[in-house]
Backbone as JSON, one array per atom type, in Angstrom:
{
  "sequence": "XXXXXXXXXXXXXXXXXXXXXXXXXXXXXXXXXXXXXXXXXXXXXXXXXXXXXXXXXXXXXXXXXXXXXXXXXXXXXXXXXXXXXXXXXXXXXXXXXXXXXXXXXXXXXXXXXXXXXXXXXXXXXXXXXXXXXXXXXXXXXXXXXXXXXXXXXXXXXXXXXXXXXXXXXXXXXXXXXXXXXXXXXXXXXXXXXXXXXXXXXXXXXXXXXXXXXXXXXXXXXXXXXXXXXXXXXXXXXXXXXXXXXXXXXXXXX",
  "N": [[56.98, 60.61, 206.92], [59.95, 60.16, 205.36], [63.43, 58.51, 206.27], [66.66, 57.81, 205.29], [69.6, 56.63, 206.13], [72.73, 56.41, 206.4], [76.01, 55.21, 207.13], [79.11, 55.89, 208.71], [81.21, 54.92, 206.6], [83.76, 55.26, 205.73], [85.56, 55.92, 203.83], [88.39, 55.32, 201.72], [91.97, 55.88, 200.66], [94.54, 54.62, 199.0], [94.9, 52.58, 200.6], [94.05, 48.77, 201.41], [91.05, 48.65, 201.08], [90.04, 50.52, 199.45], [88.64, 50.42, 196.89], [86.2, 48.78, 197.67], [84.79, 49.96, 199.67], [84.28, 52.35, 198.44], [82.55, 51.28, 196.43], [80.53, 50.38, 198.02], [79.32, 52.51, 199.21], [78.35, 53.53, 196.51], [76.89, 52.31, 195.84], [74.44, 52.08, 197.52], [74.03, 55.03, 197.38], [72.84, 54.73, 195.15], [70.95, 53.05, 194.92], [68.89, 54.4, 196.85], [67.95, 56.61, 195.18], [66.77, 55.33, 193.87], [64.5, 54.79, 195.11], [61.12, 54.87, 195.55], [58.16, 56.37, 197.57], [60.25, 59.19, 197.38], [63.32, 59.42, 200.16], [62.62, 62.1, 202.51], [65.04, 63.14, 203.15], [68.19, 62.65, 203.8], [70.92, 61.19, 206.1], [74.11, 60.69, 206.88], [75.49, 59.47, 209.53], [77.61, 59.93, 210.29], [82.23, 59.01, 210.24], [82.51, 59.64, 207.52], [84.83, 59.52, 205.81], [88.37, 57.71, 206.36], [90.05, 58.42, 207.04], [90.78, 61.38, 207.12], [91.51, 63.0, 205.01], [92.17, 65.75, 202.1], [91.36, 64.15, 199.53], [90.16, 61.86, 200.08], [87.84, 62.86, 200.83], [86.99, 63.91, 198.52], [86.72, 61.83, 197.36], [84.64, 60.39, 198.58], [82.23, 62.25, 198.42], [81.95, 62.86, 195.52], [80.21, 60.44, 195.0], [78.08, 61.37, 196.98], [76.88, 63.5, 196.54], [75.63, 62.64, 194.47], [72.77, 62.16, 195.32], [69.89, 62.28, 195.42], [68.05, 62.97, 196.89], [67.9, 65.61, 200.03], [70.73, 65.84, 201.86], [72.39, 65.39, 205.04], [75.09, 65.88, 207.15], [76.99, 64.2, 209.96], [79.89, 64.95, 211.52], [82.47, 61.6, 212.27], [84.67, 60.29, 214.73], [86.27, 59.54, 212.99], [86.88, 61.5, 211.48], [87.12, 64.63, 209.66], [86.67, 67.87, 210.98], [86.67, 70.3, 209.65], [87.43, 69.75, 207.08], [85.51, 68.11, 206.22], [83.23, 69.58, 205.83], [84.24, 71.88, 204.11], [83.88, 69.79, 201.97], [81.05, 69.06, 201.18], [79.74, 71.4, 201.77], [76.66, 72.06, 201.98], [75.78, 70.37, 203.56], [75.87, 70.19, 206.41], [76.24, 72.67, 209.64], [77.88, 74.43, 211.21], [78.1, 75.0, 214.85], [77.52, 78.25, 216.66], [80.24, 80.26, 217.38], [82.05, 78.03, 217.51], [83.76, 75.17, 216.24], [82.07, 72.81, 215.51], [80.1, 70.47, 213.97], [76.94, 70.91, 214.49], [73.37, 70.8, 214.67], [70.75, 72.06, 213.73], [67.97, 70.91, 211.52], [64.5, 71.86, 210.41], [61.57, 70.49, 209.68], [58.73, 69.95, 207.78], [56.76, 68.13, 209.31], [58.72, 67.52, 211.38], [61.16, 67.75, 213.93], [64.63, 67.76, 213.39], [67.63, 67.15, 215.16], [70.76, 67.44, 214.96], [73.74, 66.01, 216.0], [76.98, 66.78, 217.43], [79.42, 64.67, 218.5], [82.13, 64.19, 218.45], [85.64, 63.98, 219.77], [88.99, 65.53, 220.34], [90.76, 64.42, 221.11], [90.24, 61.74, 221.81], [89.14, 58.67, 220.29], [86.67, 58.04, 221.2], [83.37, 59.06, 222.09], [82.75, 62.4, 223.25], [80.83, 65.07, 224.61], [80.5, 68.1, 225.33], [79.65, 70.81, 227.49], [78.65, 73.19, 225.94], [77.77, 72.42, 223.88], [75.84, 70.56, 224.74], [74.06, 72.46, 226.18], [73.37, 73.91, 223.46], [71.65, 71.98, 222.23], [69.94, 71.16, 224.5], [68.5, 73.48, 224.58], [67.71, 73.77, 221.62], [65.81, 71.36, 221.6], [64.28, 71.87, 223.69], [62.43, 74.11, 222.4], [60.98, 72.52, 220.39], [57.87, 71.26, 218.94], [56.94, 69.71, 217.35], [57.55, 66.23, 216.66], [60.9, 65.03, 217.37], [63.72, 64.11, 216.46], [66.79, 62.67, 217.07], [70.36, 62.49, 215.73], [73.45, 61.34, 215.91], [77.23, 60.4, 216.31], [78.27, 58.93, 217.88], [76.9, 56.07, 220.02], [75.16, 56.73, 222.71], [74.17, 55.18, 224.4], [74.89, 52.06, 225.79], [75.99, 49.52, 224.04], [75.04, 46.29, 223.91], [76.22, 44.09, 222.69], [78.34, 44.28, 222.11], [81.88, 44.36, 222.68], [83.21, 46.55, 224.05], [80.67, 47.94, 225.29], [80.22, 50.83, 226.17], [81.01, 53.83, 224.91], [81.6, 56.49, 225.36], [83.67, 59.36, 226.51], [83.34, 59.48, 229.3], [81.01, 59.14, 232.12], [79.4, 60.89, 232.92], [78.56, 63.42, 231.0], [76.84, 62.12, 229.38], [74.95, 60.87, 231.53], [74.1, 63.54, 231.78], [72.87, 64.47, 229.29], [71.09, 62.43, 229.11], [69.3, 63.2, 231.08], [68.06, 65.82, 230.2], [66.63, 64.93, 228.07], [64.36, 63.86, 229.43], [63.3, 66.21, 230.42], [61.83, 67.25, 228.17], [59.56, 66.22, 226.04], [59.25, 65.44, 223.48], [60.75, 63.74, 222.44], [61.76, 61.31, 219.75], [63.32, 59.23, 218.64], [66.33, 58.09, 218.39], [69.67, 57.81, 216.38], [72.08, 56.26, 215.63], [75.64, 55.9, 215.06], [79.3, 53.87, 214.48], [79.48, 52.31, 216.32], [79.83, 49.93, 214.34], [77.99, 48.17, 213.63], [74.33, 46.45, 213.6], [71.82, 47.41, 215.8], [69.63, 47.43, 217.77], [67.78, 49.5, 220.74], [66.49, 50.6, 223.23], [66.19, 54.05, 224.79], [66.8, 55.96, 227.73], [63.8, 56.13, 227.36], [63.03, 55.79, 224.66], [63.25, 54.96, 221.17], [66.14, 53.63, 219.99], [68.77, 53.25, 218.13], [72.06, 51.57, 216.5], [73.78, 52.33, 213.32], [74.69, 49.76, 211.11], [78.43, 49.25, 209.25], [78.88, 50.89, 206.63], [81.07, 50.47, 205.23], [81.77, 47.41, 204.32], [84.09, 45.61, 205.01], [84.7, 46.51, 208.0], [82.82, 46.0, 209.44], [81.42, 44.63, 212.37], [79.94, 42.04, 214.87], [77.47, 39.37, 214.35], [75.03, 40.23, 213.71], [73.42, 40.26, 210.83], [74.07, 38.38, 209.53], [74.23, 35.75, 206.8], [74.2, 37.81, 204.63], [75.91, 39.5, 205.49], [78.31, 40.6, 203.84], [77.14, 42.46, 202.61], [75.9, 45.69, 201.03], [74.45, 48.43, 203.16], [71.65, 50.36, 203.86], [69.76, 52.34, 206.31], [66.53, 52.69, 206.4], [63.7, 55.21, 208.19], [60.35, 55.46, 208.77], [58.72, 58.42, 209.73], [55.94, 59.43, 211.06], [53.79, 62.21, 211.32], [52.7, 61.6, 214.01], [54.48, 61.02, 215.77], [55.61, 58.41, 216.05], [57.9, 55.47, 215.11], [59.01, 53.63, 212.89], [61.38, 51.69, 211.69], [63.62, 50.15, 208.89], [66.11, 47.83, 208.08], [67.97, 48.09, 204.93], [68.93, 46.5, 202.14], [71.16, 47.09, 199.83], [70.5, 46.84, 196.89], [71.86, 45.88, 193.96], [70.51, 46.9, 190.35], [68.2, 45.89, 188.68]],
  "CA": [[58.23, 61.17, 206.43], [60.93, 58.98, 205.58], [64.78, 59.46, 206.25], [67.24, 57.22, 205.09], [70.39, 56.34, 206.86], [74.35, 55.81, 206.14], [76.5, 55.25, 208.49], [80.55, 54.64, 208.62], [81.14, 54.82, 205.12], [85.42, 55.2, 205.64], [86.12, 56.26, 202.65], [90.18, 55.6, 202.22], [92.83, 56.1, 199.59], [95.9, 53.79, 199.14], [94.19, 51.28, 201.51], [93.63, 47.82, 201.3], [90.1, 48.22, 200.67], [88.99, 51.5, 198.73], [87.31, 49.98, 195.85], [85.27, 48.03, 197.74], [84.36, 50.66, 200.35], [83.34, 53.36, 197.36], [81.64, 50.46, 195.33], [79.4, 49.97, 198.92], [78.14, 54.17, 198.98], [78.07, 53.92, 195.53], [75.51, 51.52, 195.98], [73.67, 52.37, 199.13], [73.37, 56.01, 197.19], [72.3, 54.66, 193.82], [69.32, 52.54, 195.8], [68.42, 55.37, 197.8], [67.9, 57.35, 194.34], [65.6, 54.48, 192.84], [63.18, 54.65, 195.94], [59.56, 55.74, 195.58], [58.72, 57.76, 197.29], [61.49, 59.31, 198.24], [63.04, 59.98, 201.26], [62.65, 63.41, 202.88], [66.68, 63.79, 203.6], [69.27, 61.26, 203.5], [71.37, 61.25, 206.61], [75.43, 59.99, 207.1], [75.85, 59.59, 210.83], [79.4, 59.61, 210.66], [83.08, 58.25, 209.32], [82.26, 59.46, 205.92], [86.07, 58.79, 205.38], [89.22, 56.78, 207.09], [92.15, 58.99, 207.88], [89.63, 62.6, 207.03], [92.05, 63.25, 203.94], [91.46, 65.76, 201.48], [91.42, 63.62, 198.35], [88.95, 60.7, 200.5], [86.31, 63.64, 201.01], [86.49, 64.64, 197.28], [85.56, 60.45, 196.59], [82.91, 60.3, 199.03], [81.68, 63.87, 198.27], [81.9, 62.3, 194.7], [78.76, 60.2, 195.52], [76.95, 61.63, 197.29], [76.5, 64.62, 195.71], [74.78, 62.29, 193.32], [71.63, 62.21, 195.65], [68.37, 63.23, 194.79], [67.79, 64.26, 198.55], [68.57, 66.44, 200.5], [71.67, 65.01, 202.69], [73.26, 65.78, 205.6], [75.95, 65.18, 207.91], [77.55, 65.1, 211.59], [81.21, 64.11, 211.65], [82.26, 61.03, 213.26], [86.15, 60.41, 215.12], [88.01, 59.56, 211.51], [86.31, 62.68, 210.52], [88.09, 66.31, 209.8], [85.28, 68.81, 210.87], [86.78, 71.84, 208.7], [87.96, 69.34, 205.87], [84.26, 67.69, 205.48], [82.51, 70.62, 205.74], [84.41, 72.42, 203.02], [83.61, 68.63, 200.98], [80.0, 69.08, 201.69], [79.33, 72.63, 202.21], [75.48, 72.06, 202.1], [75.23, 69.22, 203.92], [76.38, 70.52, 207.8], [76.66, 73.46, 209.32], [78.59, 74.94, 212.08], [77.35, 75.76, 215.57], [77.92, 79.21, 216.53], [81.52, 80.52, 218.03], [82.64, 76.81, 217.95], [84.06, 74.42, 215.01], [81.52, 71.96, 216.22], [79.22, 70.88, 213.3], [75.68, 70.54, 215.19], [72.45, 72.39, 213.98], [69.23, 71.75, 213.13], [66.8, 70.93, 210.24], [63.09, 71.91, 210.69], [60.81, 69.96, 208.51], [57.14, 70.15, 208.09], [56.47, 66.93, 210.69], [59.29, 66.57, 212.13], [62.35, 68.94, 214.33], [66.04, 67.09, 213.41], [68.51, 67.74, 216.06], [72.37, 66.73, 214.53], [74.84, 66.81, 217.1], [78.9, 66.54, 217.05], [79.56, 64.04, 219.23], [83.63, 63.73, 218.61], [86.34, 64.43, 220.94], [89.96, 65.75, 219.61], [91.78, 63.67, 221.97], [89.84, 59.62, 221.56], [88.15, 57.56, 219.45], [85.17, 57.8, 221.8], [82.44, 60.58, 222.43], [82.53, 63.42, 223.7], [79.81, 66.3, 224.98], [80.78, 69.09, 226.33], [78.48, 72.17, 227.9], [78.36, 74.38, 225.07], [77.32, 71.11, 222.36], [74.39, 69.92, 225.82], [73.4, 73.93, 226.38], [72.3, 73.75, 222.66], [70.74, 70.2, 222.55], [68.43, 71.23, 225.79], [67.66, 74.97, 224.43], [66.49, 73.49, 220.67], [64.71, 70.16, 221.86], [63.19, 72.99, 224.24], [62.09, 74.61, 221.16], [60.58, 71.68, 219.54], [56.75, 71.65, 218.98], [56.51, 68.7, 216.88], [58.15, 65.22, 217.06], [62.26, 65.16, 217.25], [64.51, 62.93, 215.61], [68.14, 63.14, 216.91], [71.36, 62.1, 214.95], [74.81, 61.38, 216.84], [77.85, 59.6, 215.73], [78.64, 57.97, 219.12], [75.56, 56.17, 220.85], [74.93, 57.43, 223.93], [73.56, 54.04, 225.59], [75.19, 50.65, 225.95], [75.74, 48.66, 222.71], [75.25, 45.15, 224.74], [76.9, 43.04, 221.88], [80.0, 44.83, 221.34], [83.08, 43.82, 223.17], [83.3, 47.31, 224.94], [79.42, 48.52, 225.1], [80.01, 52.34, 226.07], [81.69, 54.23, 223.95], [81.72, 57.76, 225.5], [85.11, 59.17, 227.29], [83.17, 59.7, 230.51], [79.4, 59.01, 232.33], [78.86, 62.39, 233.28], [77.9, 63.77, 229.91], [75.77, 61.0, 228.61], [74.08, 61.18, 232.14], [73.57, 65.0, 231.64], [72.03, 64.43, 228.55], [69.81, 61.56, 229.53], [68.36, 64.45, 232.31], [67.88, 66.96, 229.28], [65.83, 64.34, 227.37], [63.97, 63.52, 230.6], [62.71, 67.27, 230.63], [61.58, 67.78, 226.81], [58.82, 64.63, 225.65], [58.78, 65.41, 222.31], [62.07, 63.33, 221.4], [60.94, 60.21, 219.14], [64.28, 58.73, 218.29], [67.83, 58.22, 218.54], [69.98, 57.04, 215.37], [73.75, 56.73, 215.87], [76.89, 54.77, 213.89], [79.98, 54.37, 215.53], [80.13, 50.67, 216.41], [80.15, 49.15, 213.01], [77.19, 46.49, 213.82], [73.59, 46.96, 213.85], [71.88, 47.01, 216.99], [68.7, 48.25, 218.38], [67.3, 49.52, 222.31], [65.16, 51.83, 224.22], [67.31, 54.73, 226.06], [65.71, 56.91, 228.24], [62.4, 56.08, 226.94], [63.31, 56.55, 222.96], [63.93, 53.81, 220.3], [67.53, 53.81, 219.76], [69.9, 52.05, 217.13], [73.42, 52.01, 215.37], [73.84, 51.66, 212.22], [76.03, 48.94, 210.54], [79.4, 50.12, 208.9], [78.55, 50.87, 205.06], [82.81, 49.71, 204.84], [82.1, 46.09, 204.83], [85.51, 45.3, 205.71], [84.71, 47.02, 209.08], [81.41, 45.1, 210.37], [81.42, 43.79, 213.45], [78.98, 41.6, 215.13], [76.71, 38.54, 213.08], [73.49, 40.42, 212.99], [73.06, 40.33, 209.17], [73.89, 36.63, 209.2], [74.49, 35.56, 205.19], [74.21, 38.88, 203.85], [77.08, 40.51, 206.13], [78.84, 41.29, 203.5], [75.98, 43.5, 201.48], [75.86, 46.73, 201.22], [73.05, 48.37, 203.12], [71.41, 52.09, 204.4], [68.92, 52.49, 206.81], [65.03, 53.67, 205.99], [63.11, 55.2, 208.83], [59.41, 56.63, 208.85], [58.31, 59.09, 211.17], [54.69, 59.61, 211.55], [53.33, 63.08, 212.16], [52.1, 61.81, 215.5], [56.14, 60.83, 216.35], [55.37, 57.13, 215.59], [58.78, 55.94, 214.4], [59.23, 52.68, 211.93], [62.72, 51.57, 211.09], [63.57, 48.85, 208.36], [67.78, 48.15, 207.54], [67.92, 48.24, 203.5], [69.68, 46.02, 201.42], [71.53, 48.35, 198.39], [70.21, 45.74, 195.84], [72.53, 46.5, 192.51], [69.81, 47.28, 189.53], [68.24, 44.65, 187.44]],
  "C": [[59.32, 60.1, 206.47], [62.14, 59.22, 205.45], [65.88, 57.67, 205.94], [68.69, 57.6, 205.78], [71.77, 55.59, 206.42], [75.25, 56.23, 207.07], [78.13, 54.95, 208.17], [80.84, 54.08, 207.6], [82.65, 54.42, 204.85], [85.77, 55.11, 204.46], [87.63, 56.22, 202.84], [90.66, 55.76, 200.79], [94.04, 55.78, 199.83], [95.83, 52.96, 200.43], [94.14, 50.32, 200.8], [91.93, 47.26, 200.58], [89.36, 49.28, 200.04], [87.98, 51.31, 197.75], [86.15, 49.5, 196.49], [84.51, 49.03, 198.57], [83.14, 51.85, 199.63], [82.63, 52.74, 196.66], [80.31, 50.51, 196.24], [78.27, 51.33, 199.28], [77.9, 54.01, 197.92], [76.74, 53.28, 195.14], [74.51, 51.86, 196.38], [73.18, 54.09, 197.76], [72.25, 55.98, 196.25], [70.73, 53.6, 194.03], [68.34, 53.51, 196.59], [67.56, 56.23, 196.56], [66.89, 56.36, 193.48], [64.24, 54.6, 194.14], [62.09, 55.6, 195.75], [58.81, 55.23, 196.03], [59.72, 57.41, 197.91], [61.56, 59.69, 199.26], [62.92, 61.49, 201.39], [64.03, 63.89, 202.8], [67.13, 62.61, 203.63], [70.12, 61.62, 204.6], [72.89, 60.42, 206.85], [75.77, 60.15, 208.44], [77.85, 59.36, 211.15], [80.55, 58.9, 210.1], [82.69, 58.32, 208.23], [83.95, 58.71, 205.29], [87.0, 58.13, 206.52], [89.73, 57.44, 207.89], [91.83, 60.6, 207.76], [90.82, 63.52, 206.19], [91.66, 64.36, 203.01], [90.59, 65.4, 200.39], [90.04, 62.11, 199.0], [87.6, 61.3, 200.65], [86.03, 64.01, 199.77], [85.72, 63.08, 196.68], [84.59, 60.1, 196.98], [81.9, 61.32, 198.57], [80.99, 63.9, 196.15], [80.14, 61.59, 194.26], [77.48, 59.99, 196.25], [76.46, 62.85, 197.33], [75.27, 64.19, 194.86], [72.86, 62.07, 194.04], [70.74, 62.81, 195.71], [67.87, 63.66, 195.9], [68.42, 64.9, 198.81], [69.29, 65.05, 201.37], [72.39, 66.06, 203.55], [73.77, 65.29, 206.55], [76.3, 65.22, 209.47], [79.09, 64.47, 211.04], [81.46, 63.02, 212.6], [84.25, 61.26, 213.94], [87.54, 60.32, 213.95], [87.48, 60.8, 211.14], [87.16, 64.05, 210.86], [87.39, 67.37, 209.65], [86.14, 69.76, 209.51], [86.5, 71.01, 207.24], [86.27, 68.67, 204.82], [82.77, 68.91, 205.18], [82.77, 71.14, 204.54], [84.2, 71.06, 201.72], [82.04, 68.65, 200.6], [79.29, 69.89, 202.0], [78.07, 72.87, 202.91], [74.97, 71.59, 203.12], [75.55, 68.97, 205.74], [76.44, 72.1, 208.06], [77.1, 73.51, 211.46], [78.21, 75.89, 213.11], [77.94, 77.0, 216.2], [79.27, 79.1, 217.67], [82.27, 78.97, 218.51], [83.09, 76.1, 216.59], [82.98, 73.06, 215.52], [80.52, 71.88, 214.35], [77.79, 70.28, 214.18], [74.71, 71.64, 215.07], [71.41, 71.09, 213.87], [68.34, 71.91, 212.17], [65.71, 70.85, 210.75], [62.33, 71.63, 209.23], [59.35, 69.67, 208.86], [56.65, 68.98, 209.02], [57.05, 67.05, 211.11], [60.59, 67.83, 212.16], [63.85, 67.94, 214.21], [67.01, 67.97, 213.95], [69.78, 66.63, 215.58], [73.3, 67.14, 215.83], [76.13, 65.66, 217.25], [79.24, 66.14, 218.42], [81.44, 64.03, 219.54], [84.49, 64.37, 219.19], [87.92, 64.62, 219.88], [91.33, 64.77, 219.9], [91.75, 62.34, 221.81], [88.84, 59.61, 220.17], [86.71, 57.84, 220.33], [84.58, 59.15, 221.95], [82.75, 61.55, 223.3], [81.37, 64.41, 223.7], [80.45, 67.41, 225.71], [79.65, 70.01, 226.47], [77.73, 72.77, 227.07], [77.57, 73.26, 224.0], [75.83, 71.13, 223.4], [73.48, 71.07, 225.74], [72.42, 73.98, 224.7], [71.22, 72.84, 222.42], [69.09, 70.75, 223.48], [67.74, 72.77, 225.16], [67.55, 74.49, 222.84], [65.44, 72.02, 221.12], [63.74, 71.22, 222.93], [61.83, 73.38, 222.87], [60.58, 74.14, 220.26], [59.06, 72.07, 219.86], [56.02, 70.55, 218.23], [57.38, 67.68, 217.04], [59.84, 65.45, 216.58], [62.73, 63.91, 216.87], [65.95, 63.22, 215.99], [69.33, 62.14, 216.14], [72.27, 62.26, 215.71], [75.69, 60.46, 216.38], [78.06, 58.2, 217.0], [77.1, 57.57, 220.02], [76.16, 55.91, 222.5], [74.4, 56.1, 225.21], [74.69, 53.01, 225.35], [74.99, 49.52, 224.46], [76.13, 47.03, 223.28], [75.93, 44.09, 223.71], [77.78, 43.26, 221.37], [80.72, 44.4, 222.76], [83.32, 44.85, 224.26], [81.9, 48.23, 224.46], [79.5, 50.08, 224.84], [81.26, 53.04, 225.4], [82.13, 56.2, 224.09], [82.87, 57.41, 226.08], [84.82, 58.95, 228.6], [81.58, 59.41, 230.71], [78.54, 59.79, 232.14], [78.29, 62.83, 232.46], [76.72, 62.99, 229.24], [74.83, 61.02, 229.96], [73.57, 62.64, 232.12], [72.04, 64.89, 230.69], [70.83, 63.37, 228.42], [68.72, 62.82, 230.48], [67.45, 65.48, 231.35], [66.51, 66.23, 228.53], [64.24, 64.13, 228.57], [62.94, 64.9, 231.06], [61.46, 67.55, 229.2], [60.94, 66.39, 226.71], [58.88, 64.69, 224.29], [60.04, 64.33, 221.25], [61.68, 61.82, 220.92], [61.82, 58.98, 218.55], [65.81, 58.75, 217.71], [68.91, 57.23, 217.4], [71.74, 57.42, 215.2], [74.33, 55.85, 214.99], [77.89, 54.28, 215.0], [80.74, 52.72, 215.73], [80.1, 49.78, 215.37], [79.39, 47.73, 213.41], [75.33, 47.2, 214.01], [72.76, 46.62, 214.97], [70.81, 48.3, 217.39], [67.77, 47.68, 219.79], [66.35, 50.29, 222.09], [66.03, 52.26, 225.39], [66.58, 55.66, 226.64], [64.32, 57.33, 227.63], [62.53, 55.92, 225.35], [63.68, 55.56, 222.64], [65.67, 54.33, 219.74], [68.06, 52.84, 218.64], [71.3, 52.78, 216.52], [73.47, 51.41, 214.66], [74.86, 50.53, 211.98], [76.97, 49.46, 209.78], [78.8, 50.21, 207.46], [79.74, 50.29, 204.47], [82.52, 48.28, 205.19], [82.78, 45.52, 205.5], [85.63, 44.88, 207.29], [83.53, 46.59, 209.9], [81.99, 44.37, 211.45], [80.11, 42.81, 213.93], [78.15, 40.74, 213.71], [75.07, 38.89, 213.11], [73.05, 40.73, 211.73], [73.47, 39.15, 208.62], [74.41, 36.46, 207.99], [74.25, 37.08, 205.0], [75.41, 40.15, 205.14], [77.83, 41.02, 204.95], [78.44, 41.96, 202.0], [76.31, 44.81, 201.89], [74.43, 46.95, 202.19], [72.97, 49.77, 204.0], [69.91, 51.42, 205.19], [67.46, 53.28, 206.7], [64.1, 53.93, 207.41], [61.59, 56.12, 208.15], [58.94, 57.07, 210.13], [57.11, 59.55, 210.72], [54.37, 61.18, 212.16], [52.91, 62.7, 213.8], [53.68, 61.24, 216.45], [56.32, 59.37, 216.49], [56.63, 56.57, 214.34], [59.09, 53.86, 213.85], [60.47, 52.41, 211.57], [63.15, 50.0, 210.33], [65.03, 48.9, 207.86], [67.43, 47.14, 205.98], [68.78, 47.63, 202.92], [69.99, 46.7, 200.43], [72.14, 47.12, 197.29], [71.11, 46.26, 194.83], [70.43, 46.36, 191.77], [69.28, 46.58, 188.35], [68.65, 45.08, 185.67]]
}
């Protein structure tokens, strides 16, 4: 099964850099849409737009509508849960008695656990009870290999300037405990720090994506081609065997 990956897209309007930002999804989608096969789902881990505008969710929402997968989303900290939701209707949905978007897609290999990492108060992660309580009672659930999605990673990004990125320990150690109970979880695919960058967190291949906003890259792991567009392709393996290759969003001969 294969899932493709966009990350930190920041869509803006009356910025410095919108053309170039919407030229870089417009890309990333229109590569995604030449691949065969295709993927299973197309995933945006977060920062679809800048400043979570309504007029920046109608240009991202713009293209990536245009994708021949299915797609869906979590919000990241520029993000405006109500505002991307109603941009996106399909493509998130809303966990119960909370504005939280975090839910789950069940797909014939493979259980996808999305979860709304962002806090109302920082820039950095947040978990609270009610977001962990679901997390541990569907990865309970699970029965075949898990795949989770998060905007904020949850481990140590050792080549960023300030590695952790949550508000507090406590939660990110909770949910290390939760994972620690449930074996079936096969990999962890976050955004967040605008660089790409892959571990092993409580047993599980981990990575964050690179920003899809050029502009906004950090870190020189993409060397000469830093300032490419590019989406992430993973396959997952019925047996939870998980492959990950970062995608250059070639233009179209």
């Amino acid at each position: 099964m294969l899932i493709a990956q966009i990350s930190d897209s920041h869509i803006s309007h009356q910025g410095p850099f919108d053309s170039e930002r919407i030229a870089a999804l417009g890309a990333c989608v229109d590569h995604i849409n030449r691949l065969d096969p295709q993927p299973a789902l197309v995933v945006h881990t977060g920062d679809v737009v800048h400043n979570g505008t309504e007029i920046e969710y109608e240009m991202a929402a713009e293209h990536l509508n245009r994708l021949e997968a299915d797609l869906w989303v979590i919000p990241g900290n520029k993000d405006h849960r109500a505002r991307l939701q109603e941009a996106l209707p399909e493509a998130c949905s809303v966990l119960n008695g909370s504005s939280y978007l975090q839910y789950v897609v069940d797909l014939p290999t493979a259980r996808l656990i999305f979860l709304d990492t962002s806090s109302s108060e920082t820039n950095k992660g947040r978990f609270c009870e009610k977001r962990l309580a679901h997390f541990d009672q569907e990865l309970s659930k699970a029965t075949k290999p898990v795949v989770l999605f998060m905007h904020h990673p949850p481990f140590e990004v050792t080549t960023a300037p300030e590695p952790f990125q949550f508000e507090a320990r406590e939660p990110v150690e909770k949910l290390e405990k939760v994972l620690a109970k449930h074996p079936p979880l096969v990999g962890i695919f976050a955004g967040h720090m605008h660089r790409h960058f892959e571990t092993t967190w409580a047993g599980v291949p981990a990575l964050t994506m690179t920003a899809g906003a050029i502009d906004l890259r950090k870190g020189s792991e993409l060397g000469a081609l830093q300032t490419e567009p590019y989406f992430c392709l993973t396959d997952v393996s019925p047996e939870g065997t998980v492959a990950t290759t970062l995608m250059r969003a070639a233009p179209q001969d």
